[in-house]
mmCIF file of C-alpha atoms in Angstrom:
data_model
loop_
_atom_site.group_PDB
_atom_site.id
_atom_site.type_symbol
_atom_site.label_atom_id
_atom_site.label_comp_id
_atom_site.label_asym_id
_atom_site.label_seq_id
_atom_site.Cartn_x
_atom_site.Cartn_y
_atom_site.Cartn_z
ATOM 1 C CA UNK A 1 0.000 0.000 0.000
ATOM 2 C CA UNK A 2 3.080 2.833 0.946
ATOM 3 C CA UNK A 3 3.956 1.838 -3.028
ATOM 4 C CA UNK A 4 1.577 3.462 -4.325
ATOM 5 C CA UNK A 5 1.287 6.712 -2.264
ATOM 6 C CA UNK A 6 5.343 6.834 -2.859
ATOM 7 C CA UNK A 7 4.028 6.695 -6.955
ATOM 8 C CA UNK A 8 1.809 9.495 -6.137
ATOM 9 C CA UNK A 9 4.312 11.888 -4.550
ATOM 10 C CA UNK A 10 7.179 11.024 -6.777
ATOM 11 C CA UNK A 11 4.128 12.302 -9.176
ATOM 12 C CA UNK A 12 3.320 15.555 -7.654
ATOM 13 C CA UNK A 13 6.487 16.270 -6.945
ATOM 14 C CA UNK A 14 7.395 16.339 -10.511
ATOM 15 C CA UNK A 15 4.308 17.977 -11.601
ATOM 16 C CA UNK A 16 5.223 20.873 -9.443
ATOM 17 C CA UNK A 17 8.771 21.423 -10.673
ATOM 18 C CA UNK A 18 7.210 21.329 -14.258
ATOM 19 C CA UNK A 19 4.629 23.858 -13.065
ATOM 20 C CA UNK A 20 7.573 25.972 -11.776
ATOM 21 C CA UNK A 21 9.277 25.896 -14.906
ATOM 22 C CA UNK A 22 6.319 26.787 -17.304
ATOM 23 C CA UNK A 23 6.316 23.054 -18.573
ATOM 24 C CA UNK A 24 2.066 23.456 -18.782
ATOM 25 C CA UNK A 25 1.771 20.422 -21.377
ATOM 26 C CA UNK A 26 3.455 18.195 -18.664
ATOM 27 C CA UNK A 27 2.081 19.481 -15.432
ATOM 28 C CA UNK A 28 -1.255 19.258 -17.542
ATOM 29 C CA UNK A 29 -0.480 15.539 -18.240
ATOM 30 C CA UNK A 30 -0.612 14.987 -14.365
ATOM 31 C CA UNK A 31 -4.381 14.716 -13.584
ATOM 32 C CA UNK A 32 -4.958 11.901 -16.205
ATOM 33 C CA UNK A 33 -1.707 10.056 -14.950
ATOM 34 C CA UNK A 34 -3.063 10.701 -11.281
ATOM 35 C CA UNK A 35 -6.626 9.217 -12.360
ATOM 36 C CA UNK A 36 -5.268 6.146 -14.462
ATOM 37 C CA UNK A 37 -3.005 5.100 -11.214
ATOM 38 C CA UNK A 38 -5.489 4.974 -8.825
ATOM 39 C CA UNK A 39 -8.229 3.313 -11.001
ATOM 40 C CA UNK A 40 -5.591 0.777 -11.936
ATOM 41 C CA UNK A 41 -4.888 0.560 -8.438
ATOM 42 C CA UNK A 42 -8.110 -0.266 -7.102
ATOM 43 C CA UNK A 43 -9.446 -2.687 -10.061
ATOM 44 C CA UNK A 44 -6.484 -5.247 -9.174
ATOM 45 C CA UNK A 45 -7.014 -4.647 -5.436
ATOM 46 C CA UNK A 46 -7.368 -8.358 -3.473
ATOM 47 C CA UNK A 47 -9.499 -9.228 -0.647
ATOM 48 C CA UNK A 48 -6.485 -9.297 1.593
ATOM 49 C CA UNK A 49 -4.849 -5.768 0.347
ATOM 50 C CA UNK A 50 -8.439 -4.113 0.763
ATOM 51 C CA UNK A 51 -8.773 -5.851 4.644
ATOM 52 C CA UNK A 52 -5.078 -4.257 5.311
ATOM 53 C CA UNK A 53 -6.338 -0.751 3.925
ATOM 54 C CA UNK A 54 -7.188 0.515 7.615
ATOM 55 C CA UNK A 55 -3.693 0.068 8.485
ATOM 56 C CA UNK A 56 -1.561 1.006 5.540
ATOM 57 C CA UNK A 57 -4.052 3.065 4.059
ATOM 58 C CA UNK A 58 -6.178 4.601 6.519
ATOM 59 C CA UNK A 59 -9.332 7.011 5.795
ATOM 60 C CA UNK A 60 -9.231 10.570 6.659
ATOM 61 C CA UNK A 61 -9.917 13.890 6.040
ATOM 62 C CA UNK A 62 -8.104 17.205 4.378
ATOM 63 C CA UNK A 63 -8.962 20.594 3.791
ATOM 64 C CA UNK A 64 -8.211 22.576 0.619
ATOM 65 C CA UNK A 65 -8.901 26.475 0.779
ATOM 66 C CA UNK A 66 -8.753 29.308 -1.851
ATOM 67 C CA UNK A 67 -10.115 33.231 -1.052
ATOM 68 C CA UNK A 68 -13.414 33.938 -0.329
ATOM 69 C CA UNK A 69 -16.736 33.808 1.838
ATOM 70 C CA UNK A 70 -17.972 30.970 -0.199
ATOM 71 C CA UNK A 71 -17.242 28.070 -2.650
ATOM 72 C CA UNK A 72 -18.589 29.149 -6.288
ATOM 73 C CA UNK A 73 -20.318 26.569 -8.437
ATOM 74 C CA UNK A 74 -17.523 25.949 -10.493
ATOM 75 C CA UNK A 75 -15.434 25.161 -8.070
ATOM 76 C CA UNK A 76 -17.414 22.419 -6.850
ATOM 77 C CA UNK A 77 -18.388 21.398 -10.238
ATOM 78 C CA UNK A 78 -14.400 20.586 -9.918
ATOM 79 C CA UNK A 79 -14.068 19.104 -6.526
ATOM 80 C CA UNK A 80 -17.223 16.622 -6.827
ATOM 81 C CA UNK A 81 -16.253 15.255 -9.969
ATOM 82 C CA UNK A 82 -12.275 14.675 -8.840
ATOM 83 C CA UNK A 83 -13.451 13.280 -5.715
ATOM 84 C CA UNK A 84 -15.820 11.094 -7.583
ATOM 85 C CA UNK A 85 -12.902 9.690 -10.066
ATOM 86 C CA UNK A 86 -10.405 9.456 -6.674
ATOM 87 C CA UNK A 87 -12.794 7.694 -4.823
ATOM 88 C CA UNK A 88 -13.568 10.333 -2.324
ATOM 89 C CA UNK A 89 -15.820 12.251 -0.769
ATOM 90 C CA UNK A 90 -15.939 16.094 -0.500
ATOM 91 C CA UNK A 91 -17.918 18.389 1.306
ATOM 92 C CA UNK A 92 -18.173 22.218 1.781
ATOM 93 C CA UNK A 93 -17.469 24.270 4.678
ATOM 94 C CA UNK A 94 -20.391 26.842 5.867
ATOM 95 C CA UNK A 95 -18.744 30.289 5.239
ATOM 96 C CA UNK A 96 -15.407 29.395 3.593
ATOM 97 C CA UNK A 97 -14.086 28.750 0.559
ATOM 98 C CA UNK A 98 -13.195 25.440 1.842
ATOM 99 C CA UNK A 99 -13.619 21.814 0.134
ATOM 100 C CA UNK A 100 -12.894 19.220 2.670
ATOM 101 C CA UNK A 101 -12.122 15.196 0.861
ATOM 102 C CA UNK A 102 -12.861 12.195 2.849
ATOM 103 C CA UNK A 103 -10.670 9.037 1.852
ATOM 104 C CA UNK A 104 -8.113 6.898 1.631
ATOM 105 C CA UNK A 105 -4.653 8.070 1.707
ATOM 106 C CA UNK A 106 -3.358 7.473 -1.527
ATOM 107 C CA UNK A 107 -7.058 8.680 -3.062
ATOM 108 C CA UNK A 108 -7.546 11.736 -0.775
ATOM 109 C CA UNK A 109 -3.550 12.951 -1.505
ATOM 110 C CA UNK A 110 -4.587 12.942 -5.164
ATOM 111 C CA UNK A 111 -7.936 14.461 -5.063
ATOM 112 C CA UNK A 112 -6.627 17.778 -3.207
ATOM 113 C CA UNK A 113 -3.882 18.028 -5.368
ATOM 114 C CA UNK A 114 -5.326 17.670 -8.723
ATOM 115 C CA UNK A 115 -8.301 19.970 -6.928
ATOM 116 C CA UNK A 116 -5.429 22.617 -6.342
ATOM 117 C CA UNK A 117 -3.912 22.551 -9.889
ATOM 118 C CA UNK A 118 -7.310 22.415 -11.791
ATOM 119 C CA UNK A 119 -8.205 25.440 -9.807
ATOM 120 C CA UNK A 120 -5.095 27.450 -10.918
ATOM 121 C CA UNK A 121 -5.624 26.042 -14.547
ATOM 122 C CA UNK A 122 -9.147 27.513 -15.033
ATOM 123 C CA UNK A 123 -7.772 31.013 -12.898
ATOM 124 C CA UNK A 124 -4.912 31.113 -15.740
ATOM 125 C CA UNK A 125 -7.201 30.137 -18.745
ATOM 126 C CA UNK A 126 -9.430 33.008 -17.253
ATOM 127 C CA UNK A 127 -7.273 35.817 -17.558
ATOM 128 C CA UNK A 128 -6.057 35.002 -20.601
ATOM 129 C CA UNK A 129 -9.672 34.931 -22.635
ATOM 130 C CA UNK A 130 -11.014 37.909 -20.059
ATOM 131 C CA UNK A 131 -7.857 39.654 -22.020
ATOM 132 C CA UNK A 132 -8.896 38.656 -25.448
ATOM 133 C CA UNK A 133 -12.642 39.370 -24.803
ATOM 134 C CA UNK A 134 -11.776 42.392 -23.788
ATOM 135 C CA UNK A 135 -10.101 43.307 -26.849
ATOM 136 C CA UNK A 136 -13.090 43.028 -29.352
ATOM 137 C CA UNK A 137 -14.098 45.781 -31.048
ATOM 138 C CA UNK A 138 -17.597 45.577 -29.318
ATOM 139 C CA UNK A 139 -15.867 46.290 -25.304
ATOM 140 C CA UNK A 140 -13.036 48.715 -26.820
ATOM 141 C CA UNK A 141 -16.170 50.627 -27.361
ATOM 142 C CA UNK A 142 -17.660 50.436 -24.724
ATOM 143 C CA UNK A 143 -14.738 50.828 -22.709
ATOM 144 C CA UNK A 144 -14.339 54.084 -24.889
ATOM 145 C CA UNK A 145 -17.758 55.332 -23.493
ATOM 146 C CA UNK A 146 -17.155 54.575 -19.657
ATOM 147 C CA UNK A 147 -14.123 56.884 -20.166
ATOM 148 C CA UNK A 148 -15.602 59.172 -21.669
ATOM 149 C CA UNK A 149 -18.058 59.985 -18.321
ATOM 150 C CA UNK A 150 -20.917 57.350 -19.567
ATOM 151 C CA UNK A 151 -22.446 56.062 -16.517
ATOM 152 C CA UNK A 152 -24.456 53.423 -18.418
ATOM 153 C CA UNK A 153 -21.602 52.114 -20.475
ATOM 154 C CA UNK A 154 -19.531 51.871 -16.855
ATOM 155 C CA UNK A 155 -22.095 49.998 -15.546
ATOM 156 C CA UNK A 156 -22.353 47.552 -18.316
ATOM 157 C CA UNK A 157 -18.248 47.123 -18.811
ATOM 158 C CA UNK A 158 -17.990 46.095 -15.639
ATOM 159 C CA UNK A 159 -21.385 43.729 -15.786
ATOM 160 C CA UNK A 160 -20.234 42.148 -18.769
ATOM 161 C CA UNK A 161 -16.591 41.818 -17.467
ATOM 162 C CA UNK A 162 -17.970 40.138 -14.096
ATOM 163 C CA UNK A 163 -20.728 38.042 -16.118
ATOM 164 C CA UNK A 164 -17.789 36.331 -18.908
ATOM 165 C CA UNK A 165 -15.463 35.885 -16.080
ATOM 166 C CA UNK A 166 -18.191 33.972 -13.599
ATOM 167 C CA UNK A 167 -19.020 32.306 -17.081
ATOM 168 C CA UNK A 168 -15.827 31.295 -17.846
ATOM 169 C CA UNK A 169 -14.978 29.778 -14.954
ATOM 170 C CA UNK A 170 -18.212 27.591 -14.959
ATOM 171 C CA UNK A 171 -17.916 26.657 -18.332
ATOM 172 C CA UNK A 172 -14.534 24.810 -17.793
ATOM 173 C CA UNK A 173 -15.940 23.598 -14.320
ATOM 174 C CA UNK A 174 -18.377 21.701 -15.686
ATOM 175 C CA UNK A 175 -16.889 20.397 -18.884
ATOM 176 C CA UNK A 176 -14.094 19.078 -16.238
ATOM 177 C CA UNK A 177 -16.562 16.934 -14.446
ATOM 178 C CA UNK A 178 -18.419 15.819 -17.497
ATOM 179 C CA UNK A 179 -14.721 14.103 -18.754
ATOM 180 C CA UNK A 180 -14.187 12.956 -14.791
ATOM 181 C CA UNK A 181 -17.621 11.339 -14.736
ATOM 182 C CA UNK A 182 -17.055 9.806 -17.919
ATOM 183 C CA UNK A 183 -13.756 8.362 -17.747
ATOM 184 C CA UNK A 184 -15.550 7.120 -14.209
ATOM 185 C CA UNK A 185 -18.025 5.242 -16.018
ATOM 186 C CA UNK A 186 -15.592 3.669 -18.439
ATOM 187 C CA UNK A 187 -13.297 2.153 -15.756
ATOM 188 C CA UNK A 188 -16.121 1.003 -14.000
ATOM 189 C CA UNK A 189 -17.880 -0.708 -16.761
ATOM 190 C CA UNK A 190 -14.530 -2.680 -16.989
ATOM 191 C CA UNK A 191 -13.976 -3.346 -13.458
ATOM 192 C CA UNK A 192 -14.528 -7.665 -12.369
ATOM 193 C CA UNK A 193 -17.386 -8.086 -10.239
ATOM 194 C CA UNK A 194 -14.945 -8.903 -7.289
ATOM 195 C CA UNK A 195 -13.129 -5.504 -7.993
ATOM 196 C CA UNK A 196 -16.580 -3.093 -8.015
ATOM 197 C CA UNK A 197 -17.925 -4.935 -4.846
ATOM 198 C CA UNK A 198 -14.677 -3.901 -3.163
ATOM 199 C CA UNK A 199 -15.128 0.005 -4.265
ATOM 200 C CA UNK A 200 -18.547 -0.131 -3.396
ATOM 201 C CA UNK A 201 -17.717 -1.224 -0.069
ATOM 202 C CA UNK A 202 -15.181 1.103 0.858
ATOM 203 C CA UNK A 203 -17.567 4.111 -0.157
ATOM 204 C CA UNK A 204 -19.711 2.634 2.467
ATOM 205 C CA UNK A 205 -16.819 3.056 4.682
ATOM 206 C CA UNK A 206 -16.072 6.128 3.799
ATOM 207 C CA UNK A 207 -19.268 7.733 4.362
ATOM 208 C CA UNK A 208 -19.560 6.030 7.612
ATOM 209 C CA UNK A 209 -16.578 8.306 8.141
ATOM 210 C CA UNK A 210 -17.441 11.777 7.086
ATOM 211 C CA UNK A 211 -21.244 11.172 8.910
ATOM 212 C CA UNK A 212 -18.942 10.719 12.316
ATOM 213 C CA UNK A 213 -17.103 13.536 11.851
ATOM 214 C CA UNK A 214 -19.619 16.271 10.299
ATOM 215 C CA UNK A 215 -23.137 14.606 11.162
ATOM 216 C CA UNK A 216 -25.654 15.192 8.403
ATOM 217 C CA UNK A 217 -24.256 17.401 5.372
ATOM 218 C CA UNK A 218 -27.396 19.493 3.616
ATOM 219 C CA UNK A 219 -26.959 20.555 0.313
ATOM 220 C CA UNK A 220 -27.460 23.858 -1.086
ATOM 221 C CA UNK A 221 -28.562 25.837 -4.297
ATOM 222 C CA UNK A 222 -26.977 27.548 -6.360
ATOM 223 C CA UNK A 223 -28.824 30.644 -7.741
ATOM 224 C CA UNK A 224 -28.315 31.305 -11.563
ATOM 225 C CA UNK A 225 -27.109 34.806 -12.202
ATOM 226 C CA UNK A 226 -26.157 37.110 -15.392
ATOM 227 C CA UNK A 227 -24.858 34.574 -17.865
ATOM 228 C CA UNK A 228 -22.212 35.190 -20.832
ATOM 229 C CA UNK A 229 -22.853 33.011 -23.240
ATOM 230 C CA UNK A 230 -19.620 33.713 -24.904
ATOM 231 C CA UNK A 231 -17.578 33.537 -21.640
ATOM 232 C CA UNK A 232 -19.628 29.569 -20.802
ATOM 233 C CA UNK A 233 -18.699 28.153 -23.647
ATOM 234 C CA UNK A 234 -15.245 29.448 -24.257
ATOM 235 C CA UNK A 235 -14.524 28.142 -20.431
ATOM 236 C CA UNK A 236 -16.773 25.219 -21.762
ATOM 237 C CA UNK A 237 -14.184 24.290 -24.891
ATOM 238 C CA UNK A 238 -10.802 24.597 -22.251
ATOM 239 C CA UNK A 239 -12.263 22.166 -20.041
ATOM 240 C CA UNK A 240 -12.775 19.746 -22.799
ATOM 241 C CA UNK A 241 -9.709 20.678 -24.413
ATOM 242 C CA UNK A 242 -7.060 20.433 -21.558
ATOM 243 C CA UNK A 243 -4.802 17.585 -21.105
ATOM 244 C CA UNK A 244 -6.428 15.385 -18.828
ATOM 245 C CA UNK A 245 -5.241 12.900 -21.603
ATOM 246 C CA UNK A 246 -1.908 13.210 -23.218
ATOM 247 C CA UNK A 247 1.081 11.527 -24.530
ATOM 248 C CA UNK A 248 3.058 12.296 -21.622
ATOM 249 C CA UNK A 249 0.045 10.838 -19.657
ATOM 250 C CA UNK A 250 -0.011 7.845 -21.295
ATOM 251 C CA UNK A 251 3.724 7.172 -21.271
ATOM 252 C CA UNK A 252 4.220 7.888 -24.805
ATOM 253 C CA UNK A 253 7.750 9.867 -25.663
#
């Protein structure tokens, strides 16, 4: 069991030095090399490795927090669907940008981290189509107007600005957990009977553990606000489009 949370540090370790050095098809590669190990992992997973699991493996609980009063919907869009495909759990914290994922060690390292780097993926993406957007003829106008002493045309810059951006972001959020979901669905539709009763059961188990520790979780709604159309689907297309799958991924030179 320690082999294959060594794999998965030896794995974000290096994904993190090729973050540092601007290597983004590499460090992109990560979260589909993070997913394929711990799917592999589980589907050859004996009777007697899952019994040791409490030991070596134990189930627990770890915080990841970003800015802000709240967790936005594409956020969590991101976090349910990784904890999904890591076998985890995740709930929100009242009040807090906070996503807290319940599982096993090896799944529970992976889930934050790839949680943590898809985060700063869709933040990056952002600014860089928020800079292009703003750069169309229609905006430079009205851009033009708001400095010109147009209170309207103020109002609307900045309501477009906020509405691509929010857009954006849950665009890419939920094209992310569309592709989770559905690699999900693959690997379980290949999975031996033996091999899906052993998930199932640990899910058990792992609920067991997040009801003793936060009692009943209620869920909440999300309100629908001001929607860019443009800004959804161009966060939409980078969430299908990033390289959850690659040829570093895959182990292809």
């Amino acid at each position: 069991m320690a082999n294959i949370i060594d794999k998965l540090q030896k794995l974000i370790s290096h994904e993190r030095s090729a973050r540092e050095i601007g290597n983004v098809a590499e460090a992109e590669a990560f979260a589909s090399k993070v997913q394929r190990l711990l799917a592999e992992h589980k589907l050859t997973m004996s009777e007697v490795e899952f019994e040791a699991q409490d030991k070596d493996n134990p189930i627990n609980c770890e915080d990841a927090t970003f800015p802000g009063s709240s967790t936005p919907a594409w956020m969590k869009y991101l976090s349910h669907g990784i904890a999904s495909s890591c076998f985890c759990e995740v709930y929100s914290i009242a009040r807090a940008n906070t996503q807290t994922f319940v599982g096993r060690d090896s799944d529970r390292l992976a889930a934050v981290e790839m949680y943590r780097y898809l985060v700063a993926t869709a933040n990056n993406l952002c600014k860089k189509e928020t800079k292009t957007f703003t750069e169309k003829p229609a905006f430079v106008l009205l851009n033009k107007l708001a400095r010109h002493g147009s209170k309207e045309a103020c109002a609307m810059k900045s309501r477009h600005l906020r509405a691509f951006k929010a857009s954006f972001l849950l665009g890419f959020g939920t094209a992310i957990y569309k592709r989770l979901m559905d690699d999900k669905r693959v690997a379980e539709g290949n999975a031996s009977e033996q091999a899906f009763g052993l998930i199932l059961r640990d899910s058990v188990a792992i609920r067991r553990f997040a009801e003793e520790q936060f009692g009943v979780v209620n869920g909440r709604t999300v309100k629908a606000g001001f929607r860019s159309e443009e800004g959804f689907q161009a966060g939409k297309a980078h969430g299908y489009t990033v390289a959850l799958r690659s040829r570093l991924a895959l182990g292809v030179a």
